[in-house]
Amino acid sequence: MTRAGTRRAENAVRGNLIVAGGVIEKIAAQAALDVETVGGLGQRHPGRGRRQATDERPPQVSARVGRGTASISISLSVRYPVRIVEVCEAVRTSVTQQVADLAGLRVTHIDIDVSAFEFDAGPSSRAR
């Protein structure tokens, strides 16, 4: 058998790899959290005006996976004060690299929704 024929036979034996959308969502959520000023979406409780760090969940992510590509939507919070455009660019870079490195998919589109600002819980940031 020729060398090219051997490679085709090896590829046929190995099969295909299918990465589920849920896997991409988890990778993207963690990659977004790797950016220093990004947080998840905390839960508000009645009677409390601000979110607590203990209430924090990861960013909300949805992903559509196609043939070797992924399209991702992320909803997250950022710590105030930051430049939102710079944070979003850092998130895009981190998510694109992590999805490519860990899942072997090319990210074709990322929507980022900054849903909230997180404020320090120090005495100078008390609600009045």
CSV table of N, CA, C and O in Angstrom, one decimal:
chain,number,residue,atom,x,y,z
A,1,MET,N,0.8,-1.2,0.0
A,1,MET,CA,0.0,0.0,0.0
A,1,MET,C,0.9,1.2,0.0
A,1,MET,O,1.9,1.3,0.7
A,2,THR,N,0.5,2.3,-0.7
A,2,THR,CA,1.3,3.5,-0.8
A,2,THR,C,1.2,4.3,0.5
A,2,THR,O,0.3,4.0,1.3
A,3,ARG,N,2.0,5.2,0.7
A,3,ARG,CA,2.0,6.0,1.9
A,3,ARG,C,0.7,6.8,2.1
A,3,ARG,O,0.2,6.9,3.2
A,4,ALA,N,0.2,7.4,1.0
A,4,ALA,CA,-1.1,8.2,1.1
A,4,ALA,C,-2.2,7.2,1.4
A,4,ALA,O,-3.1,7.5,2.1
A,5,GLY,N,-2.2,6.0,0.8
A,5,GLY,CA,-3.2,5.0,1.1
A,5,GLY,C,-3.2,4.6,2.6
A,5,GLY,O,-4.2,4.3,3.2
A,6,THR,N,-2.0,4.5,3.2
A,6,THR,CA,-1.9,4.1,4.6
A,6,THR,C,-2.5,5.2,5.5
A,6,THR,O,-3.2,4.9,6.4
A,7,ARG,N,-2.2,6.5,5.1
A,7,ARG,CA,-2.8,7.6,5.9
A,7,ARG,C,-4.3,7.6,5.9
A,7,ARG,O,-5.0,7.8,6.9
A,8,ARG,N,-4.9,7.3,4.7
A,8,ARG,CA,-6.3,7.3,4.6
A,8,ARG,C,-6.9,6.2,5.4
A,8,ARG,O,-7.9,6.3,6.0
A,9,ALA,N,-6.3,5.0,5.4
A,9,ALA,CA,-6.7,3.9,6.1
A,9,ALA,C,-6.7,4.2,7.6
A,9,ALA,O,-7.6,3.9,8.4
A,10,GLU,N,-5.6,4.8,8.1
A,10,GLU,CA,-5.5,5.2,9.5
A,10,GLU,C,-6.6,6.2,9.9
A,10,GLU,O,-7.2,6.1,10.9
A,11,ASN,N,-6.8,7.2,9.0
A,11,ASN,CA,-7.9,8.1,9.3
A,11,ASN,C,-9.3,7.5,9.4
A,11,ASN,O,-10.1,7.8,10.2
A,12,ALA,N,-9.5,6.5,8.5
A,12,ALA,CA,-10.8,5.8,8.5
A,12,ALA,C,-11.0,5.0,9.8
A,12,ALA,O,-12.1,4.9,10.3
A,13,VAL,N,-9.9,4.4,10.3
A,13,VAL,CA,-10.0,3.6,11.6
A,13,VAL,C,-10.2,4.5,12.8
A,13,VAL,O,-10.9,4.2,13.7
A,14,ARG,N,-9.6,5.7,12.8
A,14,ARG,CA,-9.7,6.6,13.9
A,14,ARG,C,-11.1,7.2,14.1
A,14,ARG,O,-11.5,7.5,15.2
A,15,GLY,N,-11.8,7.4,13.1
A,15,GLY,CA,-13.2,8.0,13.2
A,15,GLY,C,-13.2,9.5,13.3
A,15,GLY,O,-12.3,10.2,13.0
A,16,ASN,N,-14.4,10.0,13.7
A,16,ASN,CA,-14.6,11.4,13.9
A,16,ASN,C,-14.7,11.8,15.3
A,16,ASN,O,-15.1,11.1,16.2
A,17,LEU,N,-14.3,13.1,15.6
A,17,LEU,CA,-14.5,13.7,16.9
A,17,LEU,C,-15.6,14.7,16.9
A,17,LEU,O,-15.6,15.6,16.0
A,18,ILE,N,-16.6,14.5,17.7
A,18,ILE,CA,-17.7,15.5,17.8
A,18,ILE,C,-17.6,16.1,19.2
A,18,ILE,O,-17.7,15.4,20.2
A,19,VAL,N,-17.5,17.4,19.2
A,19,VAL,CA,-17.5,18.2,20.5
A,19,VAL,C,-18.9,18.8,20.7
A,19,VAL,O,-19.3,19.6,19.8
A,20,ALA,N,-19.5,18.5,21.8
A,20,ALA,CA,-20.8,19.0,22.1
A,20,ALA,C,-20.8,20.4,22.4
A,20,ALA,O,-19.8,20.9,23.0
A,21,GLY,N,-21.9,21.1,22.2
A,21,GLY,CA,-22.0,22.5,22.5
A,21,GLY,C,-21.8,22.8,24.0
A,21,GLY,O,-21.2,23.8,24.4
A,22,GLY,N,-22.2,21.9,24.9
A,22,GLY,CA,-22.1,22.1,26.3
A,22,GLY,C,-20.6,22.1,26.7
A,22,GLY,O,-20.2,22.9,27.7
A,23,VAL,N,-19.8,21.4,26.0
A,23,VAL,CA,-18.3,21.4,26.3
A,23,VAL,C,-17.8,22.8,25.9
A,23,VAL,O,-17.0,23.3,26.7
A,24,ILE,N,-18.1,23.3,24.8
A,24,ILE,CA,-17.7,24.6,24.3
A,24,ILE,C,-18.1,25.7,25.3
A,24,ILE,O,-17.4,26.6,25.6
A,25,GLU,N,-19.4,25.5,25.8
A,25,GLU,CA,-19.9,26.5,26.7
A,25,GLU,C,-19.0,26.6,28.0
A,25,GLU,O,-18.7,27.6,28.5
A,26,LYS,N,-18.7,25.4,28.5
A,26,LYS,CA,-17.8,25.4,29.7
A,26,LYS,C,-16.4,25.9,29.5
A,26,LYS,O,-15.9,26.6,30.3
A,27,ILE,N,-15.9,25.6,28.4
A,27,ILE,CA,-14.5,26.1,28.0
A,27,ILE,C,-14.6,27.6,27.9
A,27,ILE,O,-13.7,28.3,28.5
A,28,ALA,N,-15.6,28.1,27.2
A,28,ALA,CA,-15.7,29.6,27.0
A,28,ALA,C,-16.0,30.3,28.3
A,28,ALA,O,-15.4,31.4,28.6
A,29,ALA,N,-16.8,29.7,29.2
A,29,ALA,CA,-17.1,30.4,30.5
A,29,ALA,C,-15.8,30.5,31.3
A,29,ALA,O,-15.5,31.5,31.9
A,30,GLN,N,-15.0,29.4,31.4
A,30,GLN,CA,-13.7,29.4,32.1
A,30,GLN,C,-12.7,30.4,31.5
A,30,GLN,O,-12.0,31.1,32.2
A,31,ALA,N,-12.7,30.4,30.2
A,31,ALA,CA,-11.8,31.3,29.5
A,31,ALA,C,-12.1,32.7,29.7
A,31,ALA,O,-11.2,33.6,29.9
A,32,ALA,N,-13.4,33.1,29.8
A,32,ALA,CA,-13.8,34.4,30.1
A,32,ALA,C,-13.4,34.8,31.5
A,32,ALA,O,-12.9,35.9,31.8
A,33,LEU,N,-13.6,33.9,32.5
A,33,LEU,CA,-13.2,34.1,33.9
A,33,LEU,C,-11.7,34.3,34.0
A,33,LEU,O,-11.2,34.8,35.0
A,34,ASP,N,-10.9,33.8,33.1
A,34,ASP,CA,-9.4,33.9,33.1
A,34,ASP,C,-9.0,35.4,32.9
A,34,ASP,O,-7.9,35.8,33.3
A,35,VAL,N,-9.9,36.2,32.4
A,35,VAL,CA,-9.6,37.6,32.2
A,35,VAL,C,-9.9,38.3,33.6
A,35,VAL,O,-10.9,38.1,34.2
A,36,GLU,N,-8.9,39.0,34.1
A,36,GLU,CA,-8.9,39.5,35.5
A,36,GLU,C,-10.1,40.2,36.0
A,36,GLU,O,-10.6,40.0,37.1
A,37,THR,N,-10.7,41.1,35.2
A,37,THR,CA,-11.8,41.9,35.7
A,37,THR,C,-13.2,41.3,35.3
A,37,THR,O,-14.2,42.0,35.5
A,38,VAL,N,-13.2,40.1,34.9
A,38,VAL,CA,-14.5,39.5,34.5
A,38,VAL,C,-15.0,38.7,35.6
A,38,VAL,O,-14.3,37.9,36.3
A,39,GLY,N,-16.4,38.7,35.8
A,39,GLY,CA,-17.0,37.9,36.8
A,39,GLY,C,-18.2,37.3,36.2
A,39,GLY,O,-18.6,37.5,35.1
A,40,GLY,N,-18.9,36.4,37.0
A,40,GLY,CA,-20.1,35.8,36.5
A,40,GLY,C,-21.3,36.7,36.8
A,40,GLY,O,-21.1,37.9,37.1
A,41,LEU,N,-22.4,36.1,36.7
A,41,LEU,CA,-23.6,36.8,37.0
A,41,LEU,C,-24.1,36.4,38.4
A,41,LEU,O,-24.6,35.3,38.6
A,42,GLY,N,-24.0,37.3,39.4
A,42,GLY,CA,-24.4,37.0,40.7
A,42,GLY,C,-25.9,37.0,40.8
A,42,GLY,O,-26.6,37.5,39.9
A,43,GLN,N,-26.4,36.4,41.9
A,43,GLN,CA,-27.9,36.4,42.1
A,43,GLN,C,-28.2,37.5,43.1
A,43,GLN,O,-27.6,37.7,44.1
A,44,ARG,N,-29.3,38.2,42.8
A,44,ARG,CA,-29.8,39.2,43.7
A,44,ARG,C,-30.8,38.5,44.7
A,44,ARG,O,-31.6,37.7,44.3
A,45,HIS,N,-30.8,38.9,45.9
A,45,HIS,CA,-31.7,38.4,46.9
A,45,HIS,C,-32.6,39.6,47.3
A,45,HIS,O,-32.1,40.7,47.5
A,46,PRO,N,-33.9,39.3,47.6
A,46,PRO,CA,-34.7,40.4,48.1
A,46,PRO,C,-34.1,41.0,49.4
A,46,PRO,O,-33.6,40.3,50.3
A,47,GLY,N,-34.2,42.3,49.5
A,47,GLY,CA,-33.7,43.0,50.7
A,47,GLY,C,-32.2,43.4,50.6
A,47,GLY,O,-31.7,44.1,51.4
A,48,ARG,N,-31.5,42.9,49.6
A,48,ARG,CA,-30.1,43.2,49.4
A,48,ARG,C,-30.0,43.9,48.1
A,48,ARG,O,-30.4,43.4,47.1
A,49,GLY,N,-29.4,45.1,48.1
A,49,GLY,CA,-29.2,45.9,46.9
A,49,GLY,C,-28.1,45.4,45.9
A,49,GLY,O,-28.2,45.6,44.8
A,50,ARG,N,-27.1,44.8,46.5
A,50,ARG,CA,-25.9,44.5,45.7
A,50,ARG,C,-25.7,43.0,45.8
A,50,ARG,O,-26.0,42.3,46.7
A,51,ARG,N,-25.0,42.5,44.7
A,51,ARG,CA,-24.6,41.1,44.7
A,51,ARG,C,-23.5,40.9,45.6
A,51,ARG,O,-22.6,41.7,45.8
A,52,GLN,N,-23.4,39.7,46.2
A,52,GLN,CA,-22.3,39.3,47.0
A,52,GLN,C,-21.4,38.3,46.3
A,52,GLN,O,-21.9,37.6,45.4
A,53,ALA,N,-20.1,38.3,46.6
A,53,ALA,CA,-19.2,37.4,45.8
A,53,ALA,C,-19.6,36.0,46.0
A,53,ALA,O,-19.4,35.1,45.1
A,54,THR,N,-20.2,35.6,47.2
A,54,THR,CA,-20.6,34.2,47.4
A,54,THR,C,-21.8,33.8,46.5
A,54,THR,O,-22.0,32.6,46.4
A,55,ASP,N,-22.5,34.8,45.9
A,55,ASP,CA,-23.6,34.5,45.1
A,55,ASP,C,-23.2,34.3,43.6
A,55,ASP,O,-24.0,34.0,42.8
A,56,GLU,N,-21.9,34.5,43.3
A,56,GLU,CA,-21.5,34.5,41.9
A,56,GLU,C,-21.6,33.2,41.2
A,56,GLU,O,-21.2,32.1,41.8
A,57,ARG,N,-22.1,33.2,40.0
A,57,ARG,CA,-22.1,32.0,39.2
A,57,ARG,C,-21.1,32.3,38.0
A,57,ARG,O,-20.8,33.5,37.8
A,58,PRO,N,-20.8,31.3,37.2
A,58,PRO,CA,-20.0,31.6,36.0
A,58,PRO,C,-20.8,32.4,35.0
A,58,PRO,O,-22.0,32.5,35.1
A,59,PRO,N,-20.1,33.0,34.0
A,59,PRO,CA,-20.8,33.7,33.0
A,59,PRO,C,-21.7,32.8,32.3
A,59,PRO,O,-21.5,31.6,32.2
A,60,GLN,N,-22.8,33.3,31.8
A,60,GLN,CA,-23.8,32.5,31.0
A,60,GLN,C,-23.3,32.4,29.6
A,60,GLN,O,-23.1,33.5,29.0
A,61,VAL,N,-23.2,31.2,29.1
A,61,VAL,CA,-22.7,31.0,27.7
A,61,VAL,C,-23.6,30.1,27.0
A,61,VAL,O,-24.1,29.1,27.5
A,62,SER,N,-23.8,30.4,25.7
A,62,SER,CA,-24.5,29.5,24.8
A,62,SER,C,-23.6,29.4,23.5
A,62,SER,O,-22.9,30.3,23.1
A,63,ALA,N,-23.5,28.2,23.0
A,63,ALA,CA,-22.6,27.9,21.8
A,63,ALA,C,-23.4,27.1,20.8
A,63,ALA,O,-24.1,26.2,21.1
A,64,ARG,N,-23.1,27.4,19.6
A,64,ARG,CA,-23.6,26.6,18.4
A,64,ARG,C,-22.3,26.0,17.7
A,64,ARG,O,-21.4,26.8,17.4
A,65,VAL,N,-22.3,24.7,17.6
A,65,VAL,CA,-21.1,24.1,17.0
A,65,VAL,C,-21.5,23.6,15.6
A,65,VAL,O,-22.5,22.9,15.4
A,66,GLY,N,-20.7,23.9,14.6
A,66,GLY,CA,-20.9,23.4,13.2
A,66,GLY,C,-19.7,22.6,12.8
A,66,GLY,O,-19.0,22.0,13.7
A,67,ARG,N,-19.4,22.5,11.6
A,67,ARG,CA,-18.3,21.7,11.0
A,67,ARG,C,-17.0,22.4,11.3
A,67,ARG,O,-16.6,23.2,10.5
A,68,GLY,N,-16.4,22.1,12.4
A,68,GLY,CA,-15.1,22.6,12.8
A,68,GLY,C,-15.1,24.1,13.3
A,68,GLY,O,-14.1,24.7,13.4
A,69,THR,N,-16.3,24.6,13.5
A,69,THR,CA,-16.4,26.0,13.9
A,69,THR,C,-17.4,26.1,15.1
A,69,THR,O,-18.2,25.2,15.4
A,70,ALA,N,-17.3,27.2,15.8
A,70,ALA,CA,-18.2,27.5,16.9
A,70,ALA,C,-18.6,28.9,16.9
A,70,ALA,O,-17.8,29.8,16.6
A,71,SER,N,-19.9,29.2,17.3
A,71,SER,CA,-20.4,30.5,17.4
A,71,SER,C,-20.9,30.6,18.9
A,71,SER,O,-21.6,29.8,19.4
A,72,ILE,N,-20.4,31.7,19.6
A,72,ILE,CA,-20.6,31.7,21.0
A,72,ILE,C,-21.2,33.1,21.5
A,72,ILE,O,-20.9,34.1,20.9
A,73,SER,N,-22.1,33.0,22.5
A,73,SER,CA,-22.7,34.2,23.1
A,73,SER,C,-22.4,34.1,24.6
A,73,SER,O,-22.6,33.0,25.2
A,74,ILE,N,-21.9,35.2,25.2
A,74,ILE,CA,-21.5,35.2,26.6
A,74,ILE,C,-22.2,36.4,27.2
A,74,ILE,O,-22.2,37.5,26.7
A,75,SER,N,-22.7,36.2,28.4
A,75,SER,CA,-23.3,37.2,29.3
A,75,SER,C,-22.5,37.2,30.6
A,75,SER,O,-22.4,36.2,31.2
A,76,LEU,N,-21.9,38.4,30.9
A,76,LEU,CA,-21.0,38.4,32.1
A,76,LEU,C,-21.1,39.8,32.8
A,76,LEU,O,-21.7,40.7,32.3
A,77,SER,N,-20.4,39.9,33.9
A,77,SER,CA,-20.2,41.1,34.6
A,77,SER,C,-18.8,41.5,34.6
A,77,SER,O,-17.9,40.7,34.4
A,78,VAL,N,-18.5,42.8,34.8
A,78,VAL,CA,-17.1,43.3,34.9
A,78,VAL,C,-17.0,44.2,36.2
A,78,VAL,O,-18.0,44.8,36.6
A,79,ARG,N,-15.8,44.2,36.7
A,79,ARG,CA,-15.6,45.0,37.9
A,79,ARG,C,-15.4,46.4,37.6
A,79,ARG,O,-14.6,46.7,36.7
A,80,TYR,N,-16.1,47.3,38.2
A,80,TYR,CA,-16.0,48.8,38.0
A,80,TYR,C,-14.7,49.3,38.7
A,80,TYR,O,-14.5,48.9,39.8
A,81,PRO,N,-14.0,50.2,38.2
A,81,PRO,CA,-14.0,50.8,36.9
A,81,PRO,C,-13.1,50.1,35.9
A,81,PRO,O,-12.0,49.8,36.3
A,82,VAL,N,-13.6,49.8,34.7
A,82,VAL,CA,-12.7,49.2,33.7
A,82,VAL,C,-13.2,49.8,32.3
A,82,VAL,O,-14.3,50.4,32.2
A,83,ARG,N,-12.3,49.6,31.3
A,83,ARG,CA,-12.7,50.0,30.0
A,83,ARG,C,-13.3,48.8,29.3
A,83,ARG,O,-12.7,47.8,29.1
A,84,ILE,N,-14.6,48.8,29.1
A,84,ILE,CA,-15.4,47.7,28.7
A,84,ILE,C,-14.9,47.1,27.3
A,84,ILE,O,-14.8,45.9,27.1
A,85,VAL,N,-14.5,48.0,26.4
A,85,VAL,CA,-14.0,47.6,25.1
A,85,VAL,C,-12.8,46.7,25.2
A,85,VAL,O,-12.6,45.7,24.6
A,86,GLU,N,-11.9,47.1,26.1
A,86,GLU,CA,-10.6,46.4,26.3
A,86,GLU,C,-10.9,45.0,27.0
A,86,GLU,O,-10.3,44.0,26.6
A,87,VAL,N,-11.8,45.0,27.9
A,87,VAL,CA,-12.2,43.8,28.6
A,87,VAL,C,-12.8,42.8,27.6
A,87,VAL,O,-12.4,41.6,27.5
A,88,CYS,N,-13.7,43.3,26.7
A,88,CYS,CA,-14.3,42.4,25.7
A,88,CYS,C,-13.3,41.9,24.7
A,88,CYS,O,-13.4,40.7,24.3
A,89,GLU,N,-12.3,42.7,24.3
A,89,GLU,CA,-11.3,42.2,23.4
A,89,GLU,C,-10.5,41.1,24.1
A,89,GLU,O,-10.1,40.1,23.5
A,90,ALA,N,-10.1,41.3,25.4
A,90,ALA,CA,-9.4,40.3,26.1
A,90,ALA,C,-10.2,39.0,26.3
A,90,ALA,O,-9.7,37.9,26.1
A,91,VAL,N,-11.5,39.1,26.5
A,91,VAL,CA,-12.4,37.9,26.6
A,91,VAL,C,-12.4,37.2,25.2
A,91,VAL,O,-12.3,36.0,25.1
A,92,ARG,N,-12.6,38.0,24.1
A,92,ARG,CA,-12.6,37.4,22.8
A,92,ARG,C,-11.3,36.6,22.5
A,92,ARG,O,-11.3,35.5,22.0
A,93,THR,N,-10.2,37.2,22.8
A,93,THR,CA,-8.9,36.5,22.6
A,93,THR,C,-8.8,35.2,23.5
A,93,THR,O,-8.4,34.2,22.9
A,94,SER,N,-9.1,35.3,24.7
A,94,SER,CA,-9.0,34.2,25.6
A,94,SER,C,-9.9,33.0,25.2
A,94,SER,O,-9.5,31.9,25.1
A,95,VAL,N,-11.2,33.4,24.9
A,95,VAL,CA,-12.1,32.3,24.5
A,95,VAL,C,-11.7,31.7,23.1
A,95,VAL,O,-11.7,30.5,23.0
A,96,THR,N,-11.3,32.5,22.2
A,96,THR,CA,-10.9,32.0,20.9
A,96,THR,C,-9.7,31.0,21.0
A,96,THR,O,-9.7,29.9,20.4
A,97,GLN,N,-8.7,31.4,21.8
A,97,GLN,CA,-7.5,30.6,22.0
A,97,GLN,C,-7.9,29.3,22.7
A,97,GLN,O,-7.4,28.2,22.3
A,98,GLN,N,-8.6,29.4,23.8
A,98,GLN,CA,-8.9,28.2,24.6
A,98,GLN,C,-9.8,27.2,23.8
A,98,GLN,O,-9.6,26.0,23.9
A,99,VAL,N,-10.8,27.7,23.1
A,99,VAL,CA,-11.6,26.8,22.3
A,99,VAL,C,-10.8,26.1,21.2
A,99,VAL,O,-10.9,24.9,21.0
A,100,ALA,N,-9.9,26.8,20.6
A,100,ALA,CA,-9.0,26.3,19.5
A,100,ALA,C,-8.1,25.2,20.2
A,100,ALA,O,-7.9,24.1,19.6
A,101,ASP,N,-7.5,25.6,21.3
A,101,ASP,CA,-6.5,24.7,21.9
A,101,ASP,C,-7.1,23.4,22.5
A,101,ASP,O,-6.6,22.3,22.3
A,102,LEU,N,-8.2,23.6,23.2
A,102,LEU,CA,-8.8,22.4,23.9
A,102,LEU,C,-9.8,21.6,23.0
A,102,LEU,O,-9.9,20.4,23.2
A,103,ALA,N,-10.5,22.2,22.1
A,103,ALA,CA,-11.5,21.5,21.3
A,103,ALA,C,-11.2,21.4,19.8
A,103,ALA,O,-11.8,20.7,19.1
A,104,GLY,N,-10.2,22.2,19.4
A,104,GLY,CA,-9.8,22.1,18.0
A,104,GLY,C,-10.8,22.8,17.1
A,104,GLY,O,-10.8,22.5,15.9
A,105,LEU,N,-11.6,23.7,17.6
A,105,LEU,CA,-12.6,24.4,16.8
A,105,LEU,C,-12.2,25.8,16.5
A,105,LEU,O,-11.6,26.5,17.4
A,106,ARG,N,-12.6,26.4,15.4
A,106,ARG,CA,-12.3,27.8,15.1
A,106,ARG,C,-13.6,28.6,15.5
A,106,ARG,O,-14.7,28.2,15.1
A,107,VAL,N,-13.4,29.6,16.3
A,107,VAL,CA,-14.5,30.4,16.7
A,107,VAL,C,-14.7,31.5,15.6
A,107,VAL,O,-13.8,32.3,15.3
A,108,THR,N,-15.9,31.5,15.1
A,108,THR,CA,-16.3,32.4,14.0
A,108,THR,C,-17.0,33.6,14.4
A,108,THR,O,-17.0,34.6,13.7
A,109,HIS,N,-17.6,33.6,15.6
A,109,HIS,CA,-18.4,34.7,16.1
A,109,HIS,C,-18.5,34.6,17.6
A,109,HIS,O,-18.8,33.6,18.1
A,110,ILE,N,-18.3,35.8,18.3
A,110,ILE,CA,-18.5,35.9,19.7
A,110,ILE,C,-19.4,37.1,20.0
A,110,ILE,O,-18.9,38.2,19.7
A,111,ASP,N,-20.5,36.9,20.6
A,111,ASP,CA,-21.3,38.0,21.1
A,111,ASP,C,-21.1,38.1,22.6
A,111,ASP,O,-21.1,37.1,23.3
A,112,ILE,N,-20.8,39.3,23.1
A,112,ILE,CA,-20.5,39.5,24.5
A,112,ILE,C,-21.5,40.6,25.1
A,112,ILE,O,-21.6,41.7,24.5
A,113,ASP,N,-22.3,40.2,26.1
A,113,ASP,CA,-23.3,41.1,26.7
A,113,ASP,C,-22.7,41.3,28.1
A,113,ASP,O,-22.7,40.4,29.0
A,114,VAL,N,-22.3,42.6,28.4
A,114,VAL,CA,-21.9,43.0,29.7
A,114,VAL,C,-23.2,43.4,30.5
A,114,VAL,O,-23.8,44.4,30.2
A,115,SER,N,-23.7,42.5,31.3
A,115,SER,CA,-25.0,42.6,32.0
A,115,SER,C,-24.9,43.4,33.3
A,115,SER,O,-25.9,43.8,33.8
A,116,ALA,N,-23.7,43.5,33.9
A,116,ALA,CA,-23.7,44.1,35.2
A,116,ALA,C,-22.3,44.6,35.5
A,116,ALA,O,-21.3,44.1,34.9
A,117,PHE,N,-22.2,45.6,36.4
A,117,PHE,CA,-20.9,46.1,37.0
A,117,PHE,C,-20.9,45.5,38.4
A,117,PHE,O,-21.9,45.5,39.1
A,118,GLU,N,-19.7,45.1,38.8
A,118,GLU,CA,-19.5,44.6,40.2
A,118,GLU,C,-18.7,45.7,40.8
A,118,GLU,O,-17.7,46.2,40.3
A,119,PHE,N,-19.1,46.1,42.0
A,119,PHE,CA,-18.5,47.2,42.8
A,119,PHE,C,-17.8,46.5,44.0
A,119,PHE,O,-18.2,45.5,44.5
A,120,ASP,N,-16.6,47.1,44.4
A,120,ASP,CA,-16.0,46.7,45.6
A,120,ASP,C,-16.9,46.8,46.8
A,120,ASP,O,-17.7,47.7,46.9
A,121,ALA,N,-16.8,45.9,47.7
A,121,ALA,CA,-17.7,45.9,48.9
A,121,ALA,C,-17.1,46.7,50.0
A,121,ALA,O,-17.6,46.5,51.2
A,122,GLY,N,-16.2,47.5,49.8
A,122,GLY,CA,-15.5,48.3,50.8
A,122,GLY,C,-16.5,49.4,51.4
A,122,GLY,O,-17.5,49.7,50.8
A,123,PRO,N,-16.1,50.1,52.5
A,123,PRO,CA,-16.9,51.1,53.1
A,123,PRO,C,-17.2,52.3,52.2
A,123,PRO,O,-18.2,52.9,52.3
A,124,SER,N,-16.3,52.6,51.3
A,124,SER,CA,-16.5,53.7,50.4
A,124,SER,C,-17.5,53.5,49.3
A,124,SER,O,-18.0,54.4,48.7
A,125,SER,N,-18.0,52.2,49.1
A,125,SER,CA,-18.9,51.9,48.1
A,125,SER,C,-20.3,51.6,48.6
A,125,SER,O,-21.1,51.0,47.9
A,126,ARG,N,-20.6,52.0,49.9
A,126,ARG,CA,-21.9,51.7,50.5
A,126,ARG,C,-23.0,52.5,49.7
A,126,ARG,O,-22.8,53.6,49.3
A,127,ALA,N,-24.1,51.8,49.6
A,127,ALA,CA,-25.3,52.5,49.0
A,127,ALA,C,-25.8,53.5,50.0
A,127,ALA,O,-25.8,53.3,51.2
A,128,ARG,N,-26.2,54.7,49.5
A,128,ARG,CA,-26.7,55.7,50.3
A,128,ARG,C,-28.2,56.0,50.0
A,128,ARG,O,-28.6,55.9,49.0
